[in-house]
PDB file of C-alpha atoms and ligand atoms in Angstrom:
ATOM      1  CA  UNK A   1      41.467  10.851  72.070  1.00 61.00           C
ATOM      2  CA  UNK A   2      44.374  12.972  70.411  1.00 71.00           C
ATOM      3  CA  UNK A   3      44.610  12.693  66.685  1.00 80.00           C
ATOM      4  CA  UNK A   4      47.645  10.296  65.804  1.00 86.00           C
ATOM      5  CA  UNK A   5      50.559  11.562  63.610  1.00 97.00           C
ATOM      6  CA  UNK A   6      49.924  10.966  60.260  1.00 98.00           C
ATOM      7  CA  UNK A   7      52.804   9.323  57.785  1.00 98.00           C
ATOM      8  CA  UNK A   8      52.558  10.665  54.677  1.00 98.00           C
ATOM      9  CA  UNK A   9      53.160   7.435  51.919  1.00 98.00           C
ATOM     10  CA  UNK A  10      53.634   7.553  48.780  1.00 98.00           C
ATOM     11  CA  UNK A  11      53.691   4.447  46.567  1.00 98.00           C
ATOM     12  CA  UNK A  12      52.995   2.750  43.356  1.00 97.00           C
ATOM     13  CA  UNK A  13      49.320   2.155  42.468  1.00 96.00           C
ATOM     14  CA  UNK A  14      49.831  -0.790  39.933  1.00 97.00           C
ATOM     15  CA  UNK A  15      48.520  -4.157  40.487  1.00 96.00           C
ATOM     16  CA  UNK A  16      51.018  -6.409  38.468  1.00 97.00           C
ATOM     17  CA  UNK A  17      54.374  -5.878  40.930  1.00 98.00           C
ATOM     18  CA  UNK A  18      56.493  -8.896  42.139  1.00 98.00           C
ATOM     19  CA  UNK A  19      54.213  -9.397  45.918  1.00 98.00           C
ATOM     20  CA  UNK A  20      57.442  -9.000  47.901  1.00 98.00           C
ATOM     21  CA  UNK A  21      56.627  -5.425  47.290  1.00 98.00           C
ATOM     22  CA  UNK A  22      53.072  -5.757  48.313  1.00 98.00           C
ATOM     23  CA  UNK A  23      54.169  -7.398  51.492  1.00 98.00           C
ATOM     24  CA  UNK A  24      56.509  -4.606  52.589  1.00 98.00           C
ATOM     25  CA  UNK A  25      53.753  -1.918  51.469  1.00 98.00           C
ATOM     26  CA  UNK A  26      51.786  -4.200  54.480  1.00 98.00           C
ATOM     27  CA  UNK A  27      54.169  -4.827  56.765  1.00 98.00           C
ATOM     28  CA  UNK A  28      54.477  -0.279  57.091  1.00 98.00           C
ATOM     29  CA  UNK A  29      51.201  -0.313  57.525  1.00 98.00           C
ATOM     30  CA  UNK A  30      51.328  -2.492  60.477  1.00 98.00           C
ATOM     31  CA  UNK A  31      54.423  -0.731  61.593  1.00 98.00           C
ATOM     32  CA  UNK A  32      53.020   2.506  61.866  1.00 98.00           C
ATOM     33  CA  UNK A  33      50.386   1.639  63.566  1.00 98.00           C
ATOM     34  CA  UNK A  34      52.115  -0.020  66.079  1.00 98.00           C
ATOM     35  CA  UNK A  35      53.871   2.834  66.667  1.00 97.00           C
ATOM     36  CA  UNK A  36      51.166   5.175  67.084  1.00 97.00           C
ATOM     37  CA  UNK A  37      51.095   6.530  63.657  1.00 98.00           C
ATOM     38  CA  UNK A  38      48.326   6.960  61.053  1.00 98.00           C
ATOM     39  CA  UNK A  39      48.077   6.737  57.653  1.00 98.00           C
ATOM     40  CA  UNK A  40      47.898   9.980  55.028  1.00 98.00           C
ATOM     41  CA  UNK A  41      47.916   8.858  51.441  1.00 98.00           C
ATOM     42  CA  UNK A  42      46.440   9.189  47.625  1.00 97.00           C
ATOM     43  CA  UNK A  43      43.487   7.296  48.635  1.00 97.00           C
ATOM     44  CA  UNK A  44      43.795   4.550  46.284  1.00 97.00           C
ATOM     45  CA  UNK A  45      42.694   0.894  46.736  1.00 96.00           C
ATOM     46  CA  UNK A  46      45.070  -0.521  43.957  1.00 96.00           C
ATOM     47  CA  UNK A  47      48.844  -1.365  44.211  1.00 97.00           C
ATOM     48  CA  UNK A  48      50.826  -0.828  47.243  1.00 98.00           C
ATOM     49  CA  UNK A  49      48.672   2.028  47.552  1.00 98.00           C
ATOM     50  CA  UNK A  50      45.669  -0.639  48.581  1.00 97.00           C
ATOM     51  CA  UNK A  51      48.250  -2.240  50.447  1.00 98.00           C
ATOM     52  CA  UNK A  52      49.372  -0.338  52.834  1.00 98.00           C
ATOM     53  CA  UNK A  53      45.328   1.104  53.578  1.00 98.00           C
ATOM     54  CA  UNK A  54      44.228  -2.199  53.967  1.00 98.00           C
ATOM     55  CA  UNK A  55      47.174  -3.504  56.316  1.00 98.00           C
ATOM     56  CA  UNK A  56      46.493   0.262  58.700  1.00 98.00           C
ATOM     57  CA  UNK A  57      42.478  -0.996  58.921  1.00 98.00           C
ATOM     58  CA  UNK A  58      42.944  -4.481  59.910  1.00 98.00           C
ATOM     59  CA  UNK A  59      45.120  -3.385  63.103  1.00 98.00           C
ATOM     60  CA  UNK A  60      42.702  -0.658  63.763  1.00 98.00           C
ATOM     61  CA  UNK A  61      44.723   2.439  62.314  1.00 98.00           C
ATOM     62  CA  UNK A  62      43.435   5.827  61.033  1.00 98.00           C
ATOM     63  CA  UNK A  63      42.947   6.174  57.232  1.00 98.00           C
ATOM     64  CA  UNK A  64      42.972   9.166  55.865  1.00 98.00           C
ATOM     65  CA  UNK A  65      42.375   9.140  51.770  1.00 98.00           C
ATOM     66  CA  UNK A  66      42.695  12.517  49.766  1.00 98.00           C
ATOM     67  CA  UNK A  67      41.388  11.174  46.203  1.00 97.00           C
ATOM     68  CA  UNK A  68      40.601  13.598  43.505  1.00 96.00           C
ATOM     69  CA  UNK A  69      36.879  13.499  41.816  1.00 96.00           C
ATOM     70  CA  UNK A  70      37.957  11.545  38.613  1.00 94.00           C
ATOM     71  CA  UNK A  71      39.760   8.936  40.855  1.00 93.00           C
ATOM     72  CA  UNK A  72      36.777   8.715  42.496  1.00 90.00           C
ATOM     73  CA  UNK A  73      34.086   8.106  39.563  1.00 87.00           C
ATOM     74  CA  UNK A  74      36.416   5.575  38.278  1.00 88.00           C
ATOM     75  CA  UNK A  75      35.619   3.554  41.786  1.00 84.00           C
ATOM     76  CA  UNK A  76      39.691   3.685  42.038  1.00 91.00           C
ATOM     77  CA  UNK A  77      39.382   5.195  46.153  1.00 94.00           C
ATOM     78  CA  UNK A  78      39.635   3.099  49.248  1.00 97.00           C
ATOM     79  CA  UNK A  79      36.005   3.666  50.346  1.00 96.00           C
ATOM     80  CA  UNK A  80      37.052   2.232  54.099  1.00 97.00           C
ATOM     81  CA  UNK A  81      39.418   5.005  54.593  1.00 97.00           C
ATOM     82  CA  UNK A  82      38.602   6.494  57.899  1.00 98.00           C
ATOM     83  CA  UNK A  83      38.373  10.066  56.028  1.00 97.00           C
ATOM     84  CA  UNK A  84      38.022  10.178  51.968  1.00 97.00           C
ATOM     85  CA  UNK A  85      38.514  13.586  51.288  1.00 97.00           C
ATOM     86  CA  UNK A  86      37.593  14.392  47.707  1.00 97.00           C
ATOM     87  CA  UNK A  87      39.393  16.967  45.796  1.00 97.00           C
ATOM     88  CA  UNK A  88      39.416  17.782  42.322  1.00 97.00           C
ATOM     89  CA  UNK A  89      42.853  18.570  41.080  1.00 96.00           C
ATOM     90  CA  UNK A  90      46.282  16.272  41.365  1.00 96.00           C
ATOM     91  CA  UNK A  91      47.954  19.779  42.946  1.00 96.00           C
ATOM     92  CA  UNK A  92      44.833  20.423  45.116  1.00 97.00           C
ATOM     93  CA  UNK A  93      45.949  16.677  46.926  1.00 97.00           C
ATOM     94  CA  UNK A  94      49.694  17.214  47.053  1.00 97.00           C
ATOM     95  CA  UNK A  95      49.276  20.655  48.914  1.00 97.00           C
ATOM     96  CA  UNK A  96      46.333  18.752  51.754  1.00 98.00           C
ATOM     97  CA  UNK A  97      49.111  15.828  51.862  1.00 98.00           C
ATOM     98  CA  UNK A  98      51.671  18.224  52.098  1.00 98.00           C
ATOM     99  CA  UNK A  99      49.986  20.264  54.765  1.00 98.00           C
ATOM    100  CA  UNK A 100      48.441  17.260  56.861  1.00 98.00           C
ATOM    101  CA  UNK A 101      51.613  14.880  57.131  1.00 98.00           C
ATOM    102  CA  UNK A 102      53.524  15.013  59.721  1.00 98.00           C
ATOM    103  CA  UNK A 103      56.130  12.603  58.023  1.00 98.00           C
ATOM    104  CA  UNK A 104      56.883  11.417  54.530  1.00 98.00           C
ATOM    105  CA  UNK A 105      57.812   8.123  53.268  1.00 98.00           C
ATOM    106  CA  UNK A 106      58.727   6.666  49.978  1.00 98.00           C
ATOM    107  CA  UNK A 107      57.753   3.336  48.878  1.00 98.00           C
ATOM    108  CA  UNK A 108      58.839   1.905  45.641  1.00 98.00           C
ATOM    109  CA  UNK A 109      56.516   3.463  42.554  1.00 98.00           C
ATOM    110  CA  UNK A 110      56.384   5.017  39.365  1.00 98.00           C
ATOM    111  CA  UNK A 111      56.286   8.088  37.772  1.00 98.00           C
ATOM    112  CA  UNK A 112      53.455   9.307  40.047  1.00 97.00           C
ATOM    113  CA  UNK A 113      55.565   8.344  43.439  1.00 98.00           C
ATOM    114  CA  UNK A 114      58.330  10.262  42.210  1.00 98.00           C
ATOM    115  CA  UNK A 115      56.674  13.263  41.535  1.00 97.00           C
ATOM    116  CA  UNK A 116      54.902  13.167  44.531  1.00 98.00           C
ATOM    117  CA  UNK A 117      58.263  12.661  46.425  1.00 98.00           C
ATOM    118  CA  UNK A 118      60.445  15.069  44.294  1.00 98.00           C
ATOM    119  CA  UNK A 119      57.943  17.950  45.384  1.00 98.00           C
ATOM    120  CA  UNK A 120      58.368  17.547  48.681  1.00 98.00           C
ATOM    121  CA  UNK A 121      62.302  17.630  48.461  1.00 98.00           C
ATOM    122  CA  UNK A 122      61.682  20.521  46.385  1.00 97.00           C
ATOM    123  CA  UNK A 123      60.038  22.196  49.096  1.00 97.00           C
ATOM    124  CA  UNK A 124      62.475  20.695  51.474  1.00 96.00           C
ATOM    125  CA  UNK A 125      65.821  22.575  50.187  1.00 94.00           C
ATOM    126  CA  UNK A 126      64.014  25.815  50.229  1.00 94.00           C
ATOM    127  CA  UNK A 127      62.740  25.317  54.010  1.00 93.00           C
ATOM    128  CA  UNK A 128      59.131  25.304  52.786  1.00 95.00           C
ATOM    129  CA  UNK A 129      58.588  21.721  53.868  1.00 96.00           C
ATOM    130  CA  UNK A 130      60.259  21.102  57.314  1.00 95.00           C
ATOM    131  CA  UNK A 131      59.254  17.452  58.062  1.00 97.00           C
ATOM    132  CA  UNK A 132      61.147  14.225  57.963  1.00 97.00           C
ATOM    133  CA  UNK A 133      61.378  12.629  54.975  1.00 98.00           C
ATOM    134  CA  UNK A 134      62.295   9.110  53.791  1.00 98.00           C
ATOM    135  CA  UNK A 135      62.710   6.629  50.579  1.00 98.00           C
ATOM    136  CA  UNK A 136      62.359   2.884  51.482  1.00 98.00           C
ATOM    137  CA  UNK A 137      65.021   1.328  48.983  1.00 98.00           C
ATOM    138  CA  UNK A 138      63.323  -2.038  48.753  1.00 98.00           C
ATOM    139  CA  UNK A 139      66.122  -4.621  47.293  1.00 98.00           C
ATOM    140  CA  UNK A 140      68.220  -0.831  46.127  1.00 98.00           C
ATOM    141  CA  UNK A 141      65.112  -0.239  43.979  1.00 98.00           C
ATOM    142  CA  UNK A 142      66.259   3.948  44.643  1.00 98.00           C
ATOM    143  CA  UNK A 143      70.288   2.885  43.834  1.00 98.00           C
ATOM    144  CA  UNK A 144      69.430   4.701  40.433  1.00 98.00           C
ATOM    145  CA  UNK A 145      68.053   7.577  41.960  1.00 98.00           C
ATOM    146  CA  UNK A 146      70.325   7.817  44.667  1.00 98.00           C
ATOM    147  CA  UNK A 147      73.304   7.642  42.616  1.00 98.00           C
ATOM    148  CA  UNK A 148      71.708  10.744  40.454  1.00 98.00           C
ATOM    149  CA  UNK A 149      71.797  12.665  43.048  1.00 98.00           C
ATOM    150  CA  UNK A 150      75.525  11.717  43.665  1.00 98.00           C
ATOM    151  CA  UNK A 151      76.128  12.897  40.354  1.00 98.00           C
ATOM    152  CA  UNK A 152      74.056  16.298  41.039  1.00 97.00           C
ATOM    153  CA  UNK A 153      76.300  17.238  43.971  1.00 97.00           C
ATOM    154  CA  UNK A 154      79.218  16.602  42.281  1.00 98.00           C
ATOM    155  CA  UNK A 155      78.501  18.287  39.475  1.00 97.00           C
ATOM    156  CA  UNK A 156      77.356  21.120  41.971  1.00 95.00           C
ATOM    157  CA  UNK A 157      73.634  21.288  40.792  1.00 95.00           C
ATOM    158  CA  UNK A 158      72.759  21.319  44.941  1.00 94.00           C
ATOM    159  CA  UNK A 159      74.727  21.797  47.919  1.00 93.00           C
ATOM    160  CA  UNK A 160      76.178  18.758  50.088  1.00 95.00           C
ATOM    161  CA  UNK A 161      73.902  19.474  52.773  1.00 95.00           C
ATOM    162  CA  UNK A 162      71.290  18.817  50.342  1.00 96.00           C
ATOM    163  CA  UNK A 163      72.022  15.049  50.964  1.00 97.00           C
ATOM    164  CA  UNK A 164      70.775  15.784  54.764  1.00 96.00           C
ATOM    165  CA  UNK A 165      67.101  16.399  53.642  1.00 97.00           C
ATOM    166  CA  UNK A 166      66.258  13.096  53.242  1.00 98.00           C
ATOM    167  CA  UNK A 167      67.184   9.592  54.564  1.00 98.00           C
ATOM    168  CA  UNK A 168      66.961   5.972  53.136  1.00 98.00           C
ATOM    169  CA  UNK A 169      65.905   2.884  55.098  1.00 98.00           C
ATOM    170  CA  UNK A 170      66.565  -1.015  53.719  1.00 98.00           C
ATOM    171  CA  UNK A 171      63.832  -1.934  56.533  1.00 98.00           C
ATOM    172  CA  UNK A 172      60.446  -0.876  57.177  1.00 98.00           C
ATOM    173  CA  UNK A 173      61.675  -0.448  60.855  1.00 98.00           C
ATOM    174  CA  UNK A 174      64.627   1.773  60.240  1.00 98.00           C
ATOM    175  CA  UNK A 175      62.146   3.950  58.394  1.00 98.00           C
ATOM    176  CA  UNK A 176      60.934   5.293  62.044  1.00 98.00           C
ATOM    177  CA  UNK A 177      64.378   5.151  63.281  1.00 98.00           C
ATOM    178  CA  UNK A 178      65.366   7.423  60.338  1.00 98.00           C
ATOM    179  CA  UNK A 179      62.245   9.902  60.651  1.00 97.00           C
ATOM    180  CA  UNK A 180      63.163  10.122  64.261  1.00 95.00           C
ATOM    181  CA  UNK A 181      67.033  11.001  63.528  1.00 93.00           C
ATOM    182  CA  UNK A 182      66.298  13.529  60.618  1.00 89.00           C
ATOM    183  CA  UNK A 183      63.444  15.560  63.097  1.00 84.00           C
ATOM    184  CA  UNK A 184      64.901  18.990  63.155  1.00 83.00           C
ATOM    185  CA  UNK A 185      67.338  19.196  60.375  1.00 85.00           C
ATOM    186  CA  UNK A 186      67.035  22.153  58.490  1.00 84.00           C
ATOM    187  CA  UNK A 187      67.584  23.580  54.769  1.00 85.00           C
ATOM    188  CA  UNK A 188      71.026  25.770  54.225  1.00 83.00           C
ATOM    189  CA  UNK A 189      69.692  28.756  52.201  1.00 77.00           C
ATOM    190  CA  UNK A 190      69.248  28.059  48.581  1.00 75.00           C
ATOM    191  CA  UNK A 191      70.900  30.660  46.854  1.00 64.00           C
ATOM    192  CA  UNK A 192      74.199  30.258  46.219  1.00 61.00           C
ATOM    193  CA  UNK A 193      76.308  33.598  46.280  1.00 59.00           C
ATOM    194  CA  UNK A 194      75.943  35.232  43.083  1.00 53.00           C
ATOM    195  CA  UNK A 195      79.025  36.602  41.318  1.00 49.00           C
TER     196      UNK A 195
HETATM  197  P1  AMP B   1      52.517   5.680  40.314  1.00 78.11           P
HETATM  198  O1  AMP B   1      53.798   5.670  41.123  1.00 78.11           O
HETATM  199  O2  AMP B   1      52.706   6.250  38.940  1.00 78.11           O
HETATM  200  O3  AMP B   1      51.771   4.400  40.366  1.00 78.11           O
HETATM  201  O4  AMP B   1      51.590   6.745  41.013  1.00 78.11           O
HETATM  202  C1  AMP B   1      51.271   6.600  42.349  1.00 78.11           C
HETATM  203  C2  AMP B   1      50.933   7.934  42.914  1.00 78.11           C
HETATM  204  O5  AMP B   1      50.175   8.709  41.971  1.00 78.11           O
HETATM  205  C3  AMP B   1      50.084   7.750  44.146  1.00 78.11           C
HETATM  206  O6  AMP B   1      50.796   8.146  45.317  1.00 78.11           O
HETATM  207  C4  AMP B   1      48.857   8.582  43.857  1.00 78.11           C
HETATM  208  O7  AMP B   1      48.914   9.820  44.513  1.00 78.11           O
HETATM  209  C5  AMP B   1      48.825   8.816  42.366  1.00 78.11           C
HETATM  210  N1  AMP B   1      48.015   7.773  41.643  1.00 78.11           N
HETATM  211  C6  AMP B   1      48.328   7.258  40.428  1.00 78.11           C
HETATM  212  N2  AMP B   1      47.434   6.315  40.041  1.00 78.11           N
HETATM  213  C7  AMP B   1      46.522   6.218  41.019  1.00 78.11           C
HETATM  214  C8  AMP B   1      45.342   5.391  41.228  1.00 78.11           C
HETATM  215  N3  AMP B   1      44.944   4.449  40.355  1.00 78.11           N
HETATM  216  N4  AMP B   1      44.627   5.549  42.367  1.00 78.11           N
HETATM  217  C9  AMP B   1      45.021   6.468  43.264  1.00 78.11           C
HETATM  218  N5  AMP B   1      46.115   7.263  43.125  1.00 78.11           N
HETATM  219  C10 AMP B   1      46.877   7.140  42.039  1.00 78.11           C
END
């Protein structure tokens, strides 16, 4: 059988969030499998991050986990993931993310989701990265965000095609229809003219 696509998601791994988050963290996982996708994530069984594992096993998905070691010792990884890769730095499971995904998607999360996210983009506006990528803005839980990076283009810290490099869904459904609208757009070069 031909391996499925796998989404990239990123997400919060805290236990203590309002469940409405939980729920949508499920309801993408049961999305993307539907749709033929699999799963590529952190490899955590806490938060959203348990979530949305959990939700891809019980309709039959494909888990893939890329944990590092100290994760693991702490018994923090999804041990039913389909594949548990083990790694031992935080940079070491970006980059096998990075490389594996064939999509990216943002769920709500903290400081770790963001980072996580903000690499990719990184990589994104200098055509490193080619591959869809998307922030789910649960209840306008990425307004903030969003409206930052208002302020950055008009204060000229990126250029306006910039904003093309990423989309934002308010469903988990129009998080496919975005990934499948932004296939194919590509970076302007980075450099601005120098004078
Ligand atoms: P945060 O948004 O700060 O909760 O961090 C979530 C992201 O950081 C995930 O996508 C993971 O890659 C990583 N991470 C942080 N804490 C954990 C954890 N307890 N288990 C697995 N991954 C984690």
């Amino acid at each position: 059988m031909a391996k499925p696509k796998l989404l990239c998601v990123y997400c919060s791994s805290s236990d203590r969030l309002d469940p409405k988050y939980a729920a949508a963290a499920a309801e993408l996982g049961s999305e993307l499998v539907a749709r033929g996708w699999g799963l590529i994530y952190g490899g955590g069984r806490t938060g959203l991050m348990g979530a949305v594992a959990r939700a891809v096993k019980s309709r039959g998905g494909h888990v893939v986990g890329v944990i590092p070691e100290f994760m693991k010792v702490r018994e923090l990884a999804y041990d039913e993931a389909d594949e548990l890769v083990t790694v031992i730095t935080m940079r070491e499971r970006k980059l096998l993310m990075e490389t594996r995904a064939d999509a990216f998607v943002t769920l709500p999360g903290g400081w770790g989701t963001l980072e996580e996210i903000m690499e990719i983009l990184t990589l994104r506006q200098l055509d490193l990265v080619k591959k869809p990528c998307v922030f789910f803005n649960q209840d306008g839980f990425y307004d903030p965000l969003l409206q930052l990076f208002e302020t950055m283009l008009e204060e000229k810290f990126f250029k306006p095609s910039n904003m093309d490099l990423f989309r934002v869904a308010r469903t988990i459904p129009e998080i496919f229809e975005r990934i499948e609208s932004s296939a194919g757009v590509k970076a302007e070069p980075k450099w601005f003219e120098t004078r």
